[in-house]
Coordinates of C-alpha atoms and ligand atoms in Angstrom, one line a residue:
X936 CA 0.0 0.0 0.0
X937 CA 1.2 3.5 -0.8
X938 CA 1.9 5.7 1.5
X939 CA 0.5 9.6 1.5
X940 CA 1.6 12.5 3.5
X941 CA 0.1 15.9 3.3
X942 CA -1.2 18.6 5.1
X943 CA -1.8 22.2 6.3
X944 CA -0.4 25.0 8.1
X945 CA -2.6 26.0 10.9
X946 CA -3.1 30.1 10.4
X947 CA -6.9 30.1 9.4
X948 CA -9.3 27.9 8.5
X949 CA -9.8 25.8 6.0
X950 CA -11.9 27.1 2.5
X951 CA -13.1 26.1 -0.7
X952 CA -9.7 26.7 -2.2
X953 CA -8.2 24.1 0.3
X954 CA -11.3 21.5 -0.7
X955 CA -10.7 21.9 -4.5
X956 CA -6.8 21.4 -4.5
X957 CA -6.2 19.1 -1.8
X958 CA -8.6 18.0 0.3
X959 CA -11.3 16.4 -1.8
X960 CA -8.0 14.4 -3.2
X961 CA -7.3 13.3 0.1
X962 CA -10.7 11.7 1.0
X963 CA -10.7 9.8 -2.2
X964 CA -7.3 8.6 -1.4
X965 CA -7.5 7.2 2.0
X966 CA -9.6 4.3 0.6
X967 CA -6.7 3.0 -1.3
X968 CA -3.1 4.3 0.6
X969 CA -2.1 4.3 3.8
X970 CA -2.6 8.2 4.9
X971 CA -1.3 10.7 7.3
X972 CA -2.4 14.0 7.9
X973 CA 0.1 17.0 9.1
X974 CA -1.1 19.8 11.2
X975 CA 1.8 21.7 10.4
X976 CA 1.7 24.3 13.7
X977 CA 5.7 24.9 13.6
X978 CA 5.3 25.6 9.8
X979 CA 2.4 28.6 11.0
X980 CA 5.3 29.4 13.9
X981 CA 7.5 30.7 10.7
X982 CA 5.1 33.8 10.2
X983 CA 3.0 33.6 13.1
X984 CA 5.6 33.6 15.9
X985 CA 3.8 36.6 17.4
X986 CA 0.4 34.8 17.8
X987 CA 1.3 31.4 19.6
X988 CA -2.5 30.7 20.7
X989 CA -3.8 31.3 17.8
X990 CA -2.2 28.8 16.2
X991 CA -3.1 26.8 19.1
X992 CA -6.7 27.4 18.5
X993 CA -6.2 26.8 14.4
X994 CA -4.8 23.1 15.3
X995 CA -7.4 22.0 16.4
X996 CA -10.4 23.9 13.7
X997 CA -7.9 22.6 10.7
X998 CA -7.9 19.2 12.4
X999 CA -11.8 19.2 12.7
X1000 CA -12.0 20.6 9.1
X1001 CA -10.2 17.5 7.8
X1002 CA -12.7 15.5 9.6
X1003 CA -16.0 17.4 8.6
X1004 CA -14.4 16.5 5.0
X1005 CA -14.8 13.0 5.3
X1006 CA -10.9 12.1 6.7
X1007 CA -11.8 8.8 9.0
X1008 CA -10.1 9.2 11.9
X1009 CA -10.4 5.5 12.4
X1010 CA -8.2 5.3 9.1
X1011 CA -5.7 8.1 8.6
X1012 CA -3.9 9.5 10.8
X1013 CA -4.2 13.3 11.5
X1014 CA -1.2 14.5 14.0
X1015 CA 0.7 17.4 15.2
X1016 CA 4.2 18.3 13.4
X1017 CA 5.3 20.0 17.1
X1018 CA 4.3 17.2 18.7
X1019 CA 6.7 14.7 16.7
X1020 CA 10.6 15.5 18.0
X1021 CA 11.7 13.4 15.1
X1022 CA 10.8 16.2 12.4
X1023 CA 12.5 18.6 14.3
X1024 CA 15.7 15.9 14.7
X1025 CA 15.5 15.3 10.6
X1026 CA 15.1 19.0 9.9
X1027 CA 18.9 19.5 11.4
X1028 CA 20.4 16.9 9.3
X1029 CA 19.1 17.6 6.1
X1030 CA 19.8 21.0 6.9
X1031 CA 23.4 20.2 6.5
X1032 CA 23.2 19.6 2.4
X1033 CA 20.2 22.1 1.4
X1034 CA 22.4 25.1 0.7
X1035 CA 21.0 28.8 1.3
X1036 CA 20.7 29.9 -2.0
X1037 CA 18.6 26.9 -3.3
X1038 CA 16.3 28.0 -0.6
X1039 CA 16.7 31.8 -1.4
X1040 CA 15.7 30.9 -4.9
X1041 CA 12.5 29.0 -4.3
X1042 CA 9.5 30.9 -6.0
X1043 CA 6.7 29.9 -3.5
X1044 CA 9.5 31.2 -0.6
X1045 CA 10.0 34.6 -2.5
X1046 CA 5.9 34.6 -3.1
X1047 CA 5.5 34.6 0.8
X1048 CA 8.4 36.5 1.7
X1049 CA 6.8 39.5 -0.3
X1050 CA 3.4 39.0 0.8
X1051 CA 4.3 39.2 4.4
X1052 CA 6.6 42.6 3.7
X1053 CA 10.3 40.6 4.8
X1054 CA 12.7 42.5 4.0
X1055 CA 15.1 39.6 5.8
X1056 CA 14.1 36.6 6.5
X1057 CA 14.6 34.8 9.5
X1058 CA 16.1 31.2 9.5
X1059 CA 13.3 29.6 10.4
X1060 CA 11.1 30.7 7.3
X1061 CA 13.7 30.6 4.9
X1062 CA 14.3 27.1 6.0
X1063 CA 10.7 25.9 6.3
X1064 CA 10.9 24.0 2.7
X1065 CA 13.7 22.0 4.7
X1066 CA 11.1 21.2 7.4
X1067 CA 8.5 20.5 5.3
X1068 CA 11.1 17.5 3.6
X1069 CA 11.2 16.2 7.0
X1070 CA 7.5 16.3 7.6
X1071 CA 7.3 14.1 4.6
X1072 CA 10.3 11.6 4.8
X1073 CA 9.9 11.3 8.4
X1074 CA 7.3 8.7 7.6
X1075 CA 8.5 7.4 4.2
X1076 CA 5.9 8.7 2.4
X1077 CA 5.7 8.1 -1.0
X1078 CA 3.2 10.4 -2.5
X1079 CA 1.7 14.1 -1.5
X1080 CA -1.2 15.0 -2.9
X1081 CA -0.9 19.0 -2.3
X1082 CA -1.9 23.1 -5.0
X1083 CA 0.6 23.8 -7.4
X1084 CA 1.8 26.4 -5.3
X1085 CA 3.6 23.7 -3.4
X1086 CA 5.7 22.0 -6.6
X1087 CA 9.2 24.4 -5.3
X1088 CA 8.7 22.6 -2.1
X1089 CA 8.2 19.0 -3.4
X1090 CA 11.4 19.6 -5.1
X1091 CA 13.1 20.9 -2.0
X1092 CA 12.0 17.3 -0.6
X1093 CA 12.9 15.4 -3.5
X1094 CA 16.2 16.8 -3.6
X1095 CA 17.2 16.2 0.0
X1096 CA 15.6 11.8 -0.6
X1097 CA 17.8 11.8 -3.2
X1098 CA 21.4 13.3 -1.7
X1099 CA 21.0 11.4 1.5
X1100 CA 20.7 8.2 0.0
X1101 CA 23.4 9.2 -2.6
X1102 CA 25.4 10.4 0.7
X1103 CA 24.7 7.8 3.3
X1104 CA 22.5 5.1 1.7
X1105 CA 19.0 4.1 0.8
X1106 CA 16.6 5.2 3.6
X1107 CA 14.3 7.3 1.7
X1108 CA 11.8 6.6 -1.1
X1109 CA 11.8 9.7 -3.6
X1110 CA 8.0 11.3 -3.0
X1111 CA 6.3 12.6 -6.1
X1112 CA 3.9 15.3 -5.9
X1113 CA 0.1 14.8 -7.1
X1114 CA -1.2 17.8 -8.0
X1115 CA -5.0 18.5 -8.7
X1116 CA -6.8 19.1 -11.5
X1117 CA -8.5 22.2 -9.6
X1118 CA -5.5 24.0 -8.3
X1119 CA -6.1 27.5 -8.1
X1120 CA -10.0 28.5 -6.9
X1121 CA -10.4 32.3 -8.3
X1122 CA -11.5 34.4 -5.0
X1123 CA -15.1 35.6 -5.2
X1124 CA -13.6 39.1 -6.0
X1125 CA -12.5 38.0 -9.7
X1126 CA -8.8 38.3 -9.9
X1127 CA -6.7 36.8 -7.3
X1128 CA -6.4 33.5 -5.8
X1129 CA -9.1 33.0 -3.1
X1130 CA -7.3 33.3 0.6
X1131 CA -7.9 34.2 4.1
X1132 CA -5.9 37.5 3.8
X1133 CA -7.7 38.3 0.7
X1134 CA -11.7 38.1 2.7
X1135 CA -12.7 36.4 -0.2
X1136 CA -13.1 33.0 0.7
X1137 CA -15.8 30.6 1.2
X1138 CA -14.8 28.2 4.3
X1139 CA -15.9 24.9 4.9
X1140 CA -17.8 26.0 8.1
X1141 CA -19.8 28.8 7.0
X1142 CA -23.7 28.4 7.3
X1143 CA -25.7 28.5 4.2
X1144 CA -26.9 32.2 4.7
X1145 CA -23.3 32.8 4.4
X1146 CA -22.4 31.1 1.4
X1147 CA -25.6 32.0 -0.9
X1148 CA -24.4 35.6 0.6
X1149 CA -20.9 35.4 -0.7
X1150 CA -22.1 33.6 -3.9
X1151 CA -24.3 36.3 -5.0
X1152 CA -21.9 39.2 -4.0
X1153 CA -19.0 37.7 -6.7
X1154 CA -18.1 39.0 -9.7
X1155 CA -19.1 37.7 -12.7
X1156 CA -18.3 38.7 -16.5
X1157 CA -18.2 42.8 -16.1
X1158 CA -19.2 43.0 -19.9
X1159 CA -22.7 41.9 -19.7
X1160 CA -24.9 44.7 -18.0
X1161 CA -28.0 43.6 -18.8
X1162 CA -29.9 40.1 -17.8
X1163 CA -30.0 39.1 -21.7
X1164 CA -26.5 40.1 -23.1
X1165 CA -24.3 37.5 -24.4
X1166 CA -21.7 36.3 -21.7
X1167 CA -18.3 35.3 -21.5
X1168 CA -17.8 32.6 -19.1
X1169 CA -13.8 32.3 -19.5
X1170 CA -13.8 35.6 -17.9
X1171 CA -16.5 34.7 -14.9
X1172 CA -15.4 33.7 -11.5
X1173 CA -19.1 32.1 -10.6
X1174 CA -18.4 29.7 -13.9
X1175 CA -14.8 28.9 -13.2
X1176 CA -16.5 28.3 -9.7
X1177 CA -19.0 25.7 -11.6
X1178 CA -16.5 24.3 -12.7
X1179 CA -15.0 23.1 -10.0
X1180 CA -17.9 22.0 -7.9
X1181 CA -20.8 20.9 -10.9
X1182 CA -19.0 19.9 -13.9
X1183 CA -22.2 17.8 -14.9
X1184 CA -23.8 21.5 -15.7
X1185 CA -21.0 23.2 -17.2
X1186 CA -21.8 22.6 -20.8
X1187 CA -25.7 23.5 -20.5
X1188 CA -24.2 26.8 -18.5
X1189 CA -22.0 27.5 -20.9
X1190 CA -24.1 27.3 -23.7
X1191 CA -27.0 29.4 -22.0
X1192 CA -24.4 32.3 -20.5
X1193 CA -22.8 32.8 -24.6
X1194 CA -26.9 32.9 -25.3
X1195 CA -27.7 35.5 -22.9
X1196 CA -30.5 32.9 -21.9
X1197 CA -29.7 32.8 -18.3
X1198 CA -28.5 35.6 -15.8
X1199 CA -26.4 36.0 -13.3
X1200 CA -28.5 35.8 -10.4
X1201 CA -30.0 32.7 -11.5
X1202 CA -25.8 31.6 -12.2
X1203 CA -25.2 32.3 -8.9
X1204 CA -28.4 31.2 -7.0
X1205 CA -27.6 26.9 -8.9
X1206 CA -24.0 27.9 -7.9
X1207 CA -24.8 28.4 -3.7
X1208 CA -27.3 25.7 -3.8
X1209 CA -24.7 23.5 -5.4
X1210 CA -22.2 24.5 -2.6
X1211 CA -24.6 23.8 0.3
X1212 CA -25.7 20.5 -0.8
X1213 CA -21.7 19.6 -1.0
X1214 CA -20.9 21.6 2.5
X1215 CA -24.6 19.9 3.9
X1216 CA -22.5 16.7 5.0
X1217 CA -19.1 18.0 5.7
X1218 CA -21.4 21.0 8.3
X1219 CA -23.2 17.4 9.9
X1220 CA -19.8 15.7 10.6
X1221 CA -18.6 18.8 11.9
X1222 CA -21.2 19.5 14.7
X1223 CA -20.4 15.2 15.4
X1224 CA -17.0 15.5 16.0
X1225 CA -17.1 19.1 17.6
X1226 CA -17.4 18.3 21.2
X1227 CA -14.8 18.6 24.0
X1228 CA -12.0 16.0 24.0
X1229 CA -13.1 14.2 20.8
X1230 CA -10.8 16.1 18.4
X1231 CA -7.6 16.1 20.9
X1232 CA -8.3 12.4 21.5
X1233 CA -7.6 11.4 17.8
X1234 CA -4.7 14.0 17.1
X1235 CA -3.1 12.4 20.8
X1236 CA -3.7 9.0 18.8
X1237 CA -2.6 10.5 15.2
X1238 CA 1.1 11.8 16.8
X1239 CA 1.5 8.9 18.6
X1240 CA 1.0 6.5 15.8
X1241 CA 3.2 9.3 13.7
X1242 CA 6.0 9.4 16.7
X1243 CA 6.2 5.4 15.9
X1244 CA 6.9 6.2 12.5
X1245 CA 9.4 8.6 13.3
X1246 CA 11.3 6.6 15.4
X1247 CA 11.7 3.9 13.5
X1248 CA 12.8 6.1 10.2
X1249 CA 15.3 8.1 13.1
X1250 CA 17.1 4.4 13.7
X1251 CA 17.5 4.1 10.3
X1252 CA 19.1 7.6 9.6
X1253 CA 21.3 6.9 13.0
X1254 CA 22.7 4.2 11.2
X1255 CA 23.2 5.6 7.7
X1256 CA 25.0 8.5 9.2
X1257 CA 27.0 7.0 11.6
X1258 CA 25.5 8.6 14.6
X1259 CA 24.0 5.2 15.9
X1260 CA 26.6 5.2 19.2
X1261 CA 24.6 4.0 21.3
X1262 CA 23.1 1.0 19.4
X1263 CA 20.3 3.6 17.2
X1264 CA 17.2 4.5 18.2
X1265 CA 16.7 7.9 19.3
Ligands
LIG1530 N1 3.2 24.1 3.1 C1 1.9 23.6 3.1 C2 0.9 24.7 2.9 O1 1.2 25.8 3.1 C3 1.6 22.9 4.4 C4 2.5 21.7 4.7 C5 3.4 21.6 5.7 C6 2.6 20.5 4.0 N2 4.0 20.4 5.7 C7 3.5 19.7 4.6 C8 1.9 20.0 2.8 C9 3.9 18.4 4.1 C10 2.3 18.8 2.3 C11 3.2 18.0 3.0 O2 -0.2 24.4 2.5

């Protein structure tokens, strides 16, 4: 059985965005590979050092939005990367090969770095890609299903498998990527990628108020004015939106947008009504799972199934890199 590892960083939670590129992958995975789930809270550290709670408080929402998506806990395995000291161990040694400027260099690195307003970096960001290899070879995993925006990273990881086995022998499989056919959700605003930062997100726990709200409050194709002009649905978030969650109607949409046969508001009215009926279940396992002790109960199972994992790679890397003096382990 294959073996997955993905995850998120625990700054906000989870939205449409994540569901398209990642997440929906993930629950249609878990039936056929052996899955773990990262709830990377040191990865949120790196820009978030400030605001240690709530990252704290994001844990445990992102681990309960993995859940409400139809993650079995009885299956996967949904941990905390602080929680597993062997990360932190690997981190160090493949930090001795990954050189500064390969990290300097890495696009989704200089994307952040600019959002946030760096003008230096600390070590701890600039490194993260270097983490991020660890919270994915800590386990051996083979495959990561993760957005596009990842792809620098996955290469960062790919990279550091290959050099330590080149350096000290084979202890790593080489993890390949698996990107989505959705990877970038257009924000409801049109233009830009939808994100937290951005307050133009859809998020797996809205109420349906909310989402036929923010449904009929997007932009759609700015040429057609009236209900009966031709539109242009290449340029219309709410049909790039369709889609991604209602492919089955896509061609009759089309068709009828191009005609001017249908209007927006009755685009965007099938468009929330398609979203609630896919957010109806994930909103029922939420309020399920929601109740004191029941989430911290399978991320205290998740890490320590994932601190088995890690100790077991660890005695292999002790060996391979001639640290083992006591006899391995760690
Ligand atoms: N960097 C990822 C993101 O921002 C989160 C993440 C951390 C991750 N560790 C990972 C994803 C390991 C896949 C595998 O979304």
């Amino acid at each position: 059985m294959e073996r997955i590892l993905t995850g998120d960083r625990p700054t906000g939670p989870l939205h449409l965005g994540h569901y398209a590129g990642s997440l929906r992958n993930r629950v249609k995975l878990q039936d056929t590979c052996d899955t773990f789930i990262i709830i990377a809270d040191v990865q949120g550290l790196t820009t978030h050092w400030e605001t240690p709670e709530m990252i704290k408080v994001h844990s445990r929402e992102v681990a309960l939005d993995n859940i409400a998506a139809g993650l079995d806990p009885e299956r996967v395995r949904i941990f905390l990367q602080s929680m597993v000291p062997q990360i932190a161990e690997l981190t160090v040694f493949f930090g001795l090969f990954v050189t500064v400027n390969r990290l300097r260099h890495n696009p989704t690195i200089k994307t952040e770095a600019r959002q946030y307003g760096y003008t230096d970096m600390t070590y701890g960001f600039l490194g993260y890609p270097v983490s991020q290899a660890a919270d994915i070879l800590f386990c051996r995993a083979d495959l990561v299903p993760v957005g596009e925006d990842q792809l620098p990273h996955m290469e960062v990881t790919r990279f550091v498998a290959r050099r330590f086995n080149e350096l000290y022998g084979p202890v790593f499989p080489e993890p390949k990527a698996l990107v989505s056919e959705v990877s970038r959700l257009a924000g409801l605003d049109g233009g830009a990628k939808m994100s937290k930062s951005l307050g133009n997100a859809i998020y797996l726990k809205d109420g349906p108020e909310e989402v036929s709200a923010k449904v009929m409050s997007a932009v759609t194709d700015p040429a057609r004015i009236r209900k009966n002009d031709p539109g242009h649905p290449e340029v219309c978030t709410v049909f790039s939106w369709h889609k991604a969650f209602n492919p089955g109607e896509v061609p009759e949409i089309e068709t009828s947008c191009r005609a001017g046969s249908i209007g927006c508001v009755a685009c965007k009215k099938n468009l929330a009504a398609v979203l609630n009926r896919l957010l109806d279940p994930i909103r029922e396992r939420r309020a399920a799972y929601d109740r004191p002790g029941v989430v911290e109960e399978i991320l205290g199972a998740g890490t320590g199934a994932a601190r088995l994992e890690g100790e077991a790679t660890m005695e292999k890397v002790r060996e391979a890199m001639k640290i083992d003096y006591f006899g391995g382990g760690s």
